[in-house]
Short mmCIF file of C-alpha atoms and ligand atoms in Angstrom, two decimals:
data_model
loop_
_atom_site.label_atom_id
_atom_site.label_comp_id
_atom_site.label_asym_id
_atom_site.label_seq_id
_atom_site.Cartn_x
_atom_site.Cartn_y
_atom_site.Cartn_z
CA MET A 1 0.00 0.00 0.00
CA ALA A 2 1.29 3.46 -0.84
CA GLY A 3 2.58 5.43 2.16
CA LEU A 4 2.87 2.42 4.44
CA VAL A 5 6.45 1.39 5.08
CA ALA A 6 6.88 -2.18 6.28
CA VAL A 7 8.72 -2.40 9.58
CA PRO A 8 11.76 -4.72 9.34
CA VAL A 9 11.36 -8.03 11.14
CA VAL A 10 13.88 -9.66 13.45
CA SER A 11 13.19 -13.37 13.89
CA LEU A 12 14.46 -15.20 16.95
CA ARG A 13 16.04 -18.61 17.06
CA PRO A 14 14.03 -21.56 18.33
CA ARG A 15 13.50 -21.55 22.11
CA LYS A 16 14.95 -18.04 22.48
CA ALA A 17 11.76 -16.00 22.74
CA GLN A 18 10.71 -16.67 26.35
CA PRO A 19 12.67 -13.87 28.07
CA PHE A 20 11.23 -11.39 25.59
CA PHE A 21 7.65 -12.59 25.98
CA ASN A 22 8.47 -11.96 29.65
CA ARG A 23 9.42 -8.41 28.71
CA HIS A 24 13.16 -8.53 29.13
CA PRO A 25 14.21 -5.67 26.86
CA TRP A 26 17.64 -6.84 25.64
CA VAL A 27 17.72 -9.05 22.55
CA PHE A 28 21.33 -10.18 22.18
CA ALA A 29 22.75 -10.99 18.76
CA GLY A 30 23.03 -14.67 19.69
CA ALA A 31 19.24 -15.01 20.07
CA ILE A 32 18.58 -13.83 16.52
CA ALA A 33 18.08 -16.18 13.54
CA LYS A 34 17.26 -13.73 10.77
CA VAL A 35 16.86 -10.04 10.04
CA ALA A 36 14.55 -9.12 7.17
CA GLY A 37 13.93 -5.69 5.67
CA ASN A 38 17.47 -4.31 6.01
CA PRO A 39 17.08 -2.13 9.13
CA GLN A 40 19.70 0.58 9.64
CA ALA A 41 21.21 1.67 12.95
CA GLY A 42 18.46 3.05 15.15
CA ASP A 43 15.56 1.83 12.99
CA GLU A 44 12.37 0.48 14.45
CA VAL A 45 11.91 -3.28 14.11
CA VAL A 46 9.34 -5.90 15.01
CA VAL A 47 10.67 -8.95 16.86
CA LYS A 48 9.01 -12.28 16.16
CA SER A 49 9.46 -15.75 17.58
CA HIS A 50 10.78 -18.67 15.58
CA GLU A 51 7.14 -19.56 14.73
CA GLY A 52 6.45 -16.03 13.51
CA LYS A 53 4.50 -14.95 16.60
CA PHE A 54 4.70 -11.23 17.48
CA VAL A 55 6.98 -10.60 20.48
CA GLY A 56 7.59 -6.88 20.68
CA ARG A 57 8.66 -3.66 19.01
CA GLY A 58 12.15 -2.35 19.43
CA LEU A 59 15.06 -0.40 18.00
CA PHE A 60 17.91 -1.95 16.06
CA ASN A 61 21.64 -1.49 16.49
CA PRO A 62 23.92 -3.57 14.23
CA VAL A 63 27.00 -2.55 16.27
CA SER A 64 25.87 -3.44 19.78
CA LYS A 65 25.77 -6.91 21.32
CA ILE A 66 22.29 -5.83 22.39
CA ARG A 67 21.08 -5.99 18.80
CA VAL A 68 17.52 -4.92 19.61
CA ARG A 69 16.18 -3.08 22.63
CA LEU A 70 12.50 -3.73 23.13
CA TYR A 71 10.16 -0.92 24.17
CA SER A 72 6.63 -2.10 23.42
CA TRP A 73 4.78 -5.40 23.60
CA ASN A 74 1.80 -3.98 21.76
CA GLU A 75 1.77 -4.78 18.05
CA GLU A 76 -0.12 -1.58 17.19
CA GLU A 77 2.17 0.80 19.09
CA ALA A 78 4.68 2.73 16.98
CA LEU A 79 7.85 4.00 18.67
CA ASN A 80 7.34 7.60 17.62
CA ASP A 81 7.90 10.94 19.38
CA GLU A 82 4.55 10.62 21.13
CA PHE A 83 5.57 7.25 22.54
CA TRP A 84 8.80 8.61 24.08
CA SER A 85 6.99 11.64 25.40
CA GLU A 86 4.47 9.42 27.17
CA LYS A 87 7.13 7.15 28.67
CA ILE A 88 9.09 10.11 30.00
CA GLY A 89 5.88 11.72 31.25
CA ASN A 90 4.99 8.55 33.18
CA ALA A 91 8.44 8.38 34.76
CA ILE A 92 8.25 12.03 35.85
CA GLN A 93 4.76 11.58 37.24
CA LEU A 94 5.82 8.54 39.26
CA ARG A 95 8.55 10.58 40.97
CA GLU A 96 6.31 13.57 41.53
CA ARG A 97 3.58 11.44 43.10
CA HIS A 98 5.61 9.06 45.23
CA VAL A 99 9.24 10.00 45.50
CA VAL A 100 9.95 13.70 45.84
CA ARG A 101 10.58 14.91 49.41
CA PRO A 102 10.98 18.50 50.55
CA SER A 103 14.39 17.66 52.08
CA THR A 104 15.81 16.47 48.74
CA ASP A 105 16.03 18.40 45.46
CA SER A 106 17.97 15.84 43.41
CA TYR A 107 16.73 12.48 42.24
CA ARG A 108 16.60 10.15 39.25
CA VAL A 109 13.78 11.18 36.94
CA VAL A 110 14.07 8.45 34.30
CA PHE A 111 15.83 5.12 34.87
CA SER A 112 16.39 3.22 31.65
CA GLU A 113 14.99 -0.36 31.75
CA SER A 114 13.06 0.27 34.97
CA ASP A 115 11.03 3.00 33.27
CA GLY A 116 10.67 1.10 29.99
CA VAL A 117 13.18 3.27 28.14
CA SER A 118 16.29 1.14 27.92
CA GLY A 119 19.20 3.47 27.20
CA LEU A 120 17.92 6.72 28.71
CA THR A 121 18.77 7.85 32.23
CA VAL A 122 17.96 11.31 33.53
CA ASP A 123 18.95 12.74 36.91
CA ARG A 124 17.64 15.95 38.31
CA TYR A 125 20.24 17.97 40.21
CA GLY A 126 18.44 20.95 41.69
CA GLU A 127 17.43 23.04 38.71
CA TRP A 128 19.57 21.14 36.19
CA LEU A 129 19.14 17.84 34.40
CA MET A 130 21.86 15.33 33.65
CA VAL A 131 21.12 12.99 30.76
CA GLN A 132 22.96 9.75 30.00
CA LEU A 133 22.32 7.97 26.72
CA THR A 134 23.43 4.35 26.59
CA SER A 135 21.74 3.34 23.35
CA LEU A 136 22.60 4.42 19.85
CA ALA A 137 18.98 4.40 18.73
CA LEU A 138 17.88 6.74 21.52
CA SER A 139 20.89 8.96 20.93
CA LEU A 140 19.62 9.41 17.35
CA ARG A 141 16.31 10.58 18.87
CA ARG A 142 17.97 12.81 21.43
CA GLU A 143 16.56 16.16 20.26
CA CYS A 144 13.05 14.82 20.82
CA LEU A 145 14.04 13.50 24.27
CA PHE A 146 15.67 16.80 25.26
CA ASP A 147 12.59 18.72 24.04
CA VAL A 148 10.25 16.59 26.15
CA LEU A 149 12.45 16.94 29.24
CA ALA A 150 12.85 20.69 28.77
CA GLU A 151 9.13 21.17 28.32
CA ARG A 152 8.02 18.92 31.19
CA LEU A 153 10.61 19.87 33.81
CA LYS A 154 11.67 23.39 32.76
CA PRO A 155 15.28 22.97 33.94
CA LYS A 156 17.79 25.84 33.81
CA GLY A 157 19.95 23.59 31.67
CA ILE A 158 20.48 20.04 30.44
CA TRP A 159 23.91 18.43 30.56
CA LEU A 160 24.81 15.30 28.58
CA ARG A 161 27.33 12.73 29.74
CA THR A 162 28.33 9.39 28.30
CA GLU A 163 29.44 6.58 30.58
CA LYS A 164 32.90 5.13 29.95
CA GLY A 165 32.87 2.23 27.48
CA ILE A 166 29.35 2.91 26.20
CA ALA A 167 30.45 4.85 23.12
CA GLU A 168 32.41 1.83 21.86
CA ALA A 169 29.80 -0.75 22.89
CA GLU A 170 26.99 1.06 21.10
CA GLY A 171 28.85 2.88 18.32
CA LEU A 172 27.88 6.24 19.79
CA GLU A 173 29.47 9.51 18.84
CA LEU A 174 28.24 12.03 21.36
CA MET A 175 29.78 15.25 22.62
CA ASP A 176 29.41 15.55 26.35
CA GLY A 177 28.37 18.95 27.66
CA LEU A 178 25.56 21.44 27.68
CA VAL A 179 22.72 20.61 25.29
CA ARG A 180 20.03 23.02 26.52
CA GLY A 181 19.88 26.20 28.61
CA VAL A 182 22.75 27.54 30.69
CA GLU A 183 25.69 25.83 32.38
CA PRO A 184 25.38 24.81 36.04
CA PRO A 185 27.73 26.34 38.63
CA ARG A 186 30.78 24.18 39.33
CA PRO A 187 30.31 22.83 41.86
CA MET A 188 26.61 23.30 42.26
CA THR A 189 24.94 22.66 45.61
CA ILE A 190 22.22 20.09 46.02
CA GLN A 191 20.07 19.18 49.00
CA GLU A 192 19.78 15.60 50.21
CA ASN A 193 18.13 14.48 53.45
CA GLY A 194 18.15 18.16 54.46
CA LEU A 195 21.96 18.35 54.08
CA ARG A 196 23.95 20.23 51.46
CA PHE A 197 26.38 18.58 49.07
CA GLY A 198 28.51 20.06 46.29
CA VAL A 199 28.26 18.32 42.91
CA ASP A 200 30.31 18.85 39.79
CA LEU A 201 28.15 17.72 36.89
CA ALA A 202 30.97 18.04 34.37
CA GLU A 203 33.76 16.20 36.20
CA GLY A 204 32.20 14.29 39.12
CA GLN A 205 32.05 10.49 39.06
CA LYS A 206 29.03 8.67 37.64
CA THR A 207 26.51 11.43 36.85
CA GLY A 208 28.00 13.73 39.49
CA ALA A 209 26.77 12.04 42.65
CA PHE A 210 25.50 8.65 43.78
CA LEU A 211 21.88 9.61 44.33
CA ASP A 212 20.81 5.96 44.64
CA GLN A 213 22.39 5.69 48.12
CA ARG A 214 20.36 8.58 49.60
CA ASP A 215 18.06 6.48 51.81
CA ASN A 216 20.86 4.06 52.72
CA ARG A 217 22.94 6.99 54.01
CA ARG A 218 20.11 7.97 56.31
CA ALA A 219 19.50 4.35 57.33
CA ALA A 220 23.19 3.85 58.13
CA ALA A 221 23.27 7.12 60.08
CA ALA A 222 20.61 5.76 62.43
CA TYR A 223 23.23 3.30 63.81
CA CYS A 224 25.88 5.97 64.38
CA GLN A 225 24.94 7.85 67.57
CA GLY A 226 28.21 8.43 69.44
CA ALA A 227 29.97 5.98 67.09
CA LYS A 228 33.46 5.87 65.67
CA MET A 229 32.60 5.41 62.02
CA LEU A 230 34.65 4.37 58.99
CA ASP A 231 33.36 5.32 55.54
CA LEU A 232 35.30 3.28 52.94
CA PHE A 233 35.07 4.25 49.25
CA SER A 234 33.62 7.48 50.59
CA TYR A 235 33.69 9.55 47.38
CA CYS A 236 32.56 13.01 48.58
CA GLY A 237 31.57 11.76 52.03
CA GLY A 238 27.90 10.93 51.41
CA PHE A 239 27.68 8.27 54.15
CA GLY A 240 30.19 9.95 56.46
CA VAL A 241 28.73 13.45 56.42
CA THR A 242 25.21 12.07 56.91
CA ALA A 243 26.42 9.91 59.84
CA ALA A 244 28.03 12.93 61.49
CA ALA A 245 25.31 15.48 60.74
CA LEU A 246 22.14 13.39 61.12
CA GLY A 247 23.36 10.33 63.05
CA GLY A 248 25.46 12.00 65.72
CA ALA A 249 28.63 10.02 64.96
CA ALA A 250 31.45 11.01 67.34
CA SER A 251 34.15 10.64 64.69
CA VAL A 252 34.16 9.74 61.02
CA THR A 253 37.07 8.64 58.83
CA CYS A 254 36.44 8.82 55.09
CA VAL A 255 38.77 6.80 52.86
CA ASP A 256 38.96 7.09 49.09
CA SER A 257 41.64 6.78 46.42
CA SER A 258 40.60 10.02 44.72
CA GLN A 259 41.98 13.29 46.08
CA PRO A 260 39.39 15.51 44.30
CA ALA A 261 36.63 13.37 45.89
CA LEU A 262 38.19 13.81 49.35
CA ASP A 263 38.63 17.58 48.83
CA ALA A 264 34.94 17.80 47.93
CA GLY A 265 34.16 15.66 50.99
CA LEU A 266 35.93 18.15 53.27
CA ARG A 267 33.96 21.02 51.74
CA ASN A 268 30.74 19.05 52.33
CA ALA A 269 31.76 18.47 55.95
CA GLU A 270 32.42 22.20 56.37
CA VAL A 271 29.16 23.30 54.77
CA ASN A 272 27.23 20.95 57.08
CA ALA A 273 29.24 22.05 60.14
CA VAL A 274 30.71 18.62 60.95
CA ALA A 275 34.31 19.07 59.75
CA ASP A 276 35.60 18.99 63.35
CA ARG A 277 34.48 15.35 63.66
CA MET A 278 35.70 14.19 60.25
CA THR A 279 39.03 13.02 58.83
CA PHE A 280 39.71 12.40 55.13
CA VAL A 281 42.35 9.87 54.16
CA ARG A 282 43.63 9.20 50.67
CA SER A 283 44.35 5.49 50.44
CA ASP A 284 43.51 2.28 48.73
CA ALA A 285 40.72 0.83 50.89
CA PHE A 286 42.32 -2.63 51.12
CA LYS A 287 45.60 -1.08 52.22
CA PHE A 288 43.88 1.15 54.78
CA LEU A 289 42.15 -1.89 56.29
CA GLU A 290 45.33 -3.94 56.45
CA GLU A 291 47.11 -1.08 58.19
CA ALA A 292 44.20 -0.56 60.61
CA ILE A 293 44.33 -4.28 61.47
CA SER A 294 48.09 -4.16 62.08
CA ARG A 295 47.75 -1.20 64.48
CA SER A 296 44.66 -2.85 66.09
CA GLU A 297 42.40 0.09 65.33
CA GLN A 298 38.68 -0.71 65.58
CA PHE A 299 35.42 1.01 64.68
CA ASP A 300 31.77 0.85 65.77
CA VAL A 301 30.38 1.22 62.26
CA VAL A 302 32.04 0.46 58.90
CA VAL A 303 30.51 1.35 55.51
CA LEU A 304 31.77 -0.48 52.41
CA ASP A 305 30.60 0.97 49.13
CA PRO A 306 33.08 -0.16 46.46
CA PRO A 307 32.74 0.65 42.75
CA LYS A 308 31.19 -1.88 40.39
CA MET A 309 33.28 -5.05 40.43
CA ALA A 310 31.62 -7.23 37.76
CA ARG A 311 31.06 -5.60 34.41
CA ARG A 312 30.56 -8.83 32.53
CA GLN A 313 28.97 -12.17 33.26
CA ALA A 314 32.41 -13.78 33.22
CA GLY A 315 33.61 -11.49 36.00
CA ILE A 316 31.10 -12.61 38.64
CA GLU A 317 33.27 -15.24 40.37
CA GLN A 318 36.18 -12.87 40.59
CA ALA A 319 33.95 -10.06 41.85
CA LEU A 320 32.56 -12.30 44.60
CA ARG A 321 36.09 -13.18 45.70
CA GLY A 322 36.87 -9.45 45.80
CA TYR A 323 33.76 -8.72 47.87
CA HIS A 324 34.64 -11.58 50.20
CA SER A 325 38.17 -10.39 50.96
CA LEU A 326 36.96 -6.81 51.38
CA ASN A 327 34.19 -7.82 53.77
CA VAL A 328 36.53 -10.07 55.77
CA LEU A 329 38.97 -7.18 56.19
CA ALA A 330 36.19 -4.72 57.07
CA ALA A 331 34.68 -7.11 59.63
CA SER A 332 38.14 -7.50 61.16
CA VAL A 333 38.23 -3.82 62.16
CA LEU A 334 34.73 -3.94 63.69
CA LYS A 335 34.35 -3.97 67.46
CA PRO A 336 32.27 -6.86 68.79
CA GLY A 337 28.63 -5.96 68.20
CA GLY A 338 29.62 -3.44 65.53
CA ILE A 339 27.65 -2.54 62.43
CA LEU A 340 28.77 -3.33 58.89
CA VAL A 341 26.98 -1.54 56.08
CA THR A 342 28.04 -3.47 52.99
CA CYS A 343 27.05 -2.58 49.44
CA SER A 344 27.42 -3.90 45.91
CA CYS A 345 26.45 -1.93 42.83
CA SER A 346 27.23 -4.76 40.37
CA GLY A 347 24.03 -5.56 38.50
CA ARG A 348 25.44 -8.95 37.58
CA VAL A 349 25.99 -9.98 41.21
CA SER A 350 22.59 -11.16 42.41
CA ARG A 351 21.19 -10.58 45.86
CA SER A 352 21.47 -14.28 46.68
CA ASP A 353 25.11 -14.39 45.50
CA PHE A 354 25.82 -11.43 47.72
CA GLU A 355 24.12 -13.09 50.69
CA MET A 356 26.15 -16.23 50.08
CA MET A 357 29.31 -14.14 50.08
CA LEU A 358 28.25 -12.65 53.45
CA ALA A 359 27.66 -16.13 54.86
CA GLN A 360 31.18 -17.12 53.79
CA THR A 361 32.52 -13.92 55.36
CA GLY A 362 30.97 -14.94 58.69
CA THR A 363 32.53 -18.39 58.38
CA SER A 364 35.94 -16.97 57.51
CA ILE A 365 36.03 -14.57 60.47
CA ARG A 366 34.37 -17.08 62.85
CA ARG A 367 31.81 -14.49 63.98
CA SER A 368 28.08 -14.50 63.49
CA ILE A 369 26.58 -11.99 61.10
CA LYS A 370 23.01 -10.84 61.60
CA VAL A 371 21.40 -9.01 58.71
CA LEU A 372 19.30 -6.19 60.18
CA GLU A 373 18.24 -4.53 56.95
CA THR A 374 18.25 -5.74 53.35
CA ARG A 375 18.10 -2.64 51.25
CA GLY A 376 18.24 -1.47 47.66
CA PRO A 377 18.40 1.87 45.93
CA ALA A 378 16.08 4.74 46.83
CA ALA A 379 12.62 4.67 45.22
CA ASP A 380 13.59 7.10 42.46
CA HIS A 381 15.75 4.22 41.13
CA PRO A 382 13.04 1.57 40.75
CA THR A 383 13.94 -1.94 39.65
CA SER A 384 12.10 -3.97 37.02
CA PRO A 385 11.31 -7.60 37.88
CA ASN A 386 11.35 -8.31 34.14
CA CYS A 387 14.98 -7.20 33.93
CA PRO A 388 16.85 -8.65 36.94
CA GLU A 389 19.97 -6.68 35.98
CA SER A 390 18.14 -3.52 37.04
CA ASP A 391 18.29 -4.73 40.66
CA TYR A 392 21.90 -3.59 40.77
CA LEU A 393 22.34 -1.95 44.17
CA LYS A 394 22.43 -4.12 47.27
CA CYS A 395 22.94 -2.62 50.71
CA PHE A 396 22.93 -4.93 53.74
CA ILE A 397 23.13 -3.51 57.24
CA CYS A 398 24.55 -6.19 59.52
CA ALA A 399 25.44 -6.58 63.16
CA ILE A 400 28.57 -8.67 63.73
CA ASP A 401 29.03 -10.35 67.15
N1 SAH B 1 30.10 5.90 49.02
C1 SAH B 1 30.07 6.91 48.01
C2 SAH B 1 30.12 6.37 46.60
C3 SAH B 1 31.28 5.45 46.34
S1 SAH B 1 31.70 5.31 44.67
C4 SAH B 1 28.85 7.80 48.19
O1 SAH B 1 28.05 7.56 49.11
O2 SAH B 1 28.69 8.75 47.44
C5 SAH B 1 33.18 4.43 44.76
C6 SAH B 1 34.38 5.25 45.23
O3 SAH B 1 35.45 4.35 45.38
C7 SAH B 1 34.88 6.31 44.29
O4 SAH B 1 34.91 7.54 44.95
C8 SAH B 1 36.31 5.88 43.91
O5 SAH B 1 37.21 6.98 43.84
C9 SAH B 1 36.67 5.01 45.07
N2 SAH B 1 37.64 3.94 44.84
C10 SAH B 1 37.77 3.11 43.78
N3 SAH B 1 38.71 2.18 44.01
C11 SAH B 1 39.19 2.41 45.26
C12 SAH B 1 40.14 1.76 46.10
N4 SAH B 1 40.81 0.66 45.67
N5 SAH B 1 40.36 2.25 47.32
C13 SAH B 1 39.69 3.34 47.77
N6 SAH B 1 38.76 3.99 47.02
C14 SAH B 1 38.52 3.53 45.79
#
């Protein structure tokens, strides 16, 4: 028929369709039998099972291992500007209805797979937005995405950043920097749990701050009254400053390998009037722990928040060994009855793997570990049960005899 362009069809191999009927959005190249209709990078495609049954509608990327990202399971639904606008609108509305608190002005507005838009992550930092694009197809639609965000949220500016490694994995060519409005101050100041933190959107790690740990910082602080606290992998002192300012910690030592992060941590301590109770140490966390053990220094509360350890499926075993030795060392500097707040932000390390690692830690140190709280990211970072990888952040608060 004139005017109607057939959507290219991606056919799956036998017995490969189940995860996608179950709405997992990543169709890897290995699951695909045939591509018909010659789709180009970023084009819309229909995914069908081996028997020709409709599975979903997605966007194609010949470069990425994730050959198709699925966005709709409705055969009639086209992935047009209206579709993206509605998805983003839903994500914003969810936060506005259930997540935003007066004591916090920075939160994740759109979270990729969890909000049904695999490849788009948007953080709100005060009056600015930080956008991360991790899919080539969405990057080709970026002007539409920026327009929707600008119109719905009216930020002073939108900043674009690309995570390390993504450009190569997806074949992206993006220039990081300002894409709408005016530049944010560097650093800018955000509010979290009623405290003030400096954030550098251009140079800070991740998207500037680790907003996902907001509630865990407050939860950890509740165990810190009068405590001697150790904040390992502290970055700009998120856990430590909160423990001192909200939790009444008597002393806090923040340890990180990055000097700029520690300098920012000291400024955060000063702004929140807790610098007199805080010390910032530049060190490798493993080395700091070994030295603390050799001088018999002990703490009431230890926070462990290491960077992602498993980037690929193949790295899981190694990551678990890394977590195990780190947790053994951390537990070794805990006073009897102390609190260990232990985190993992590796999406590939499952909650049950992490629990198993904790069990082995208890066995190795011959002390009993009691899990008091099993936590995840704050509610502005929802997880999708259809995409287990989105359950990336684990935070266990444990008492160790
Ligand atoms: N706890 C922080 C976030 C931690 S991100 C918060 O609440 O905001 C991980 C941090 O680990 C980064 O700041 C990074 O600089 C630091 N890091 C990475 N490897 C390290 C190592 N071997 N020893 C100490 N710090 C390390």
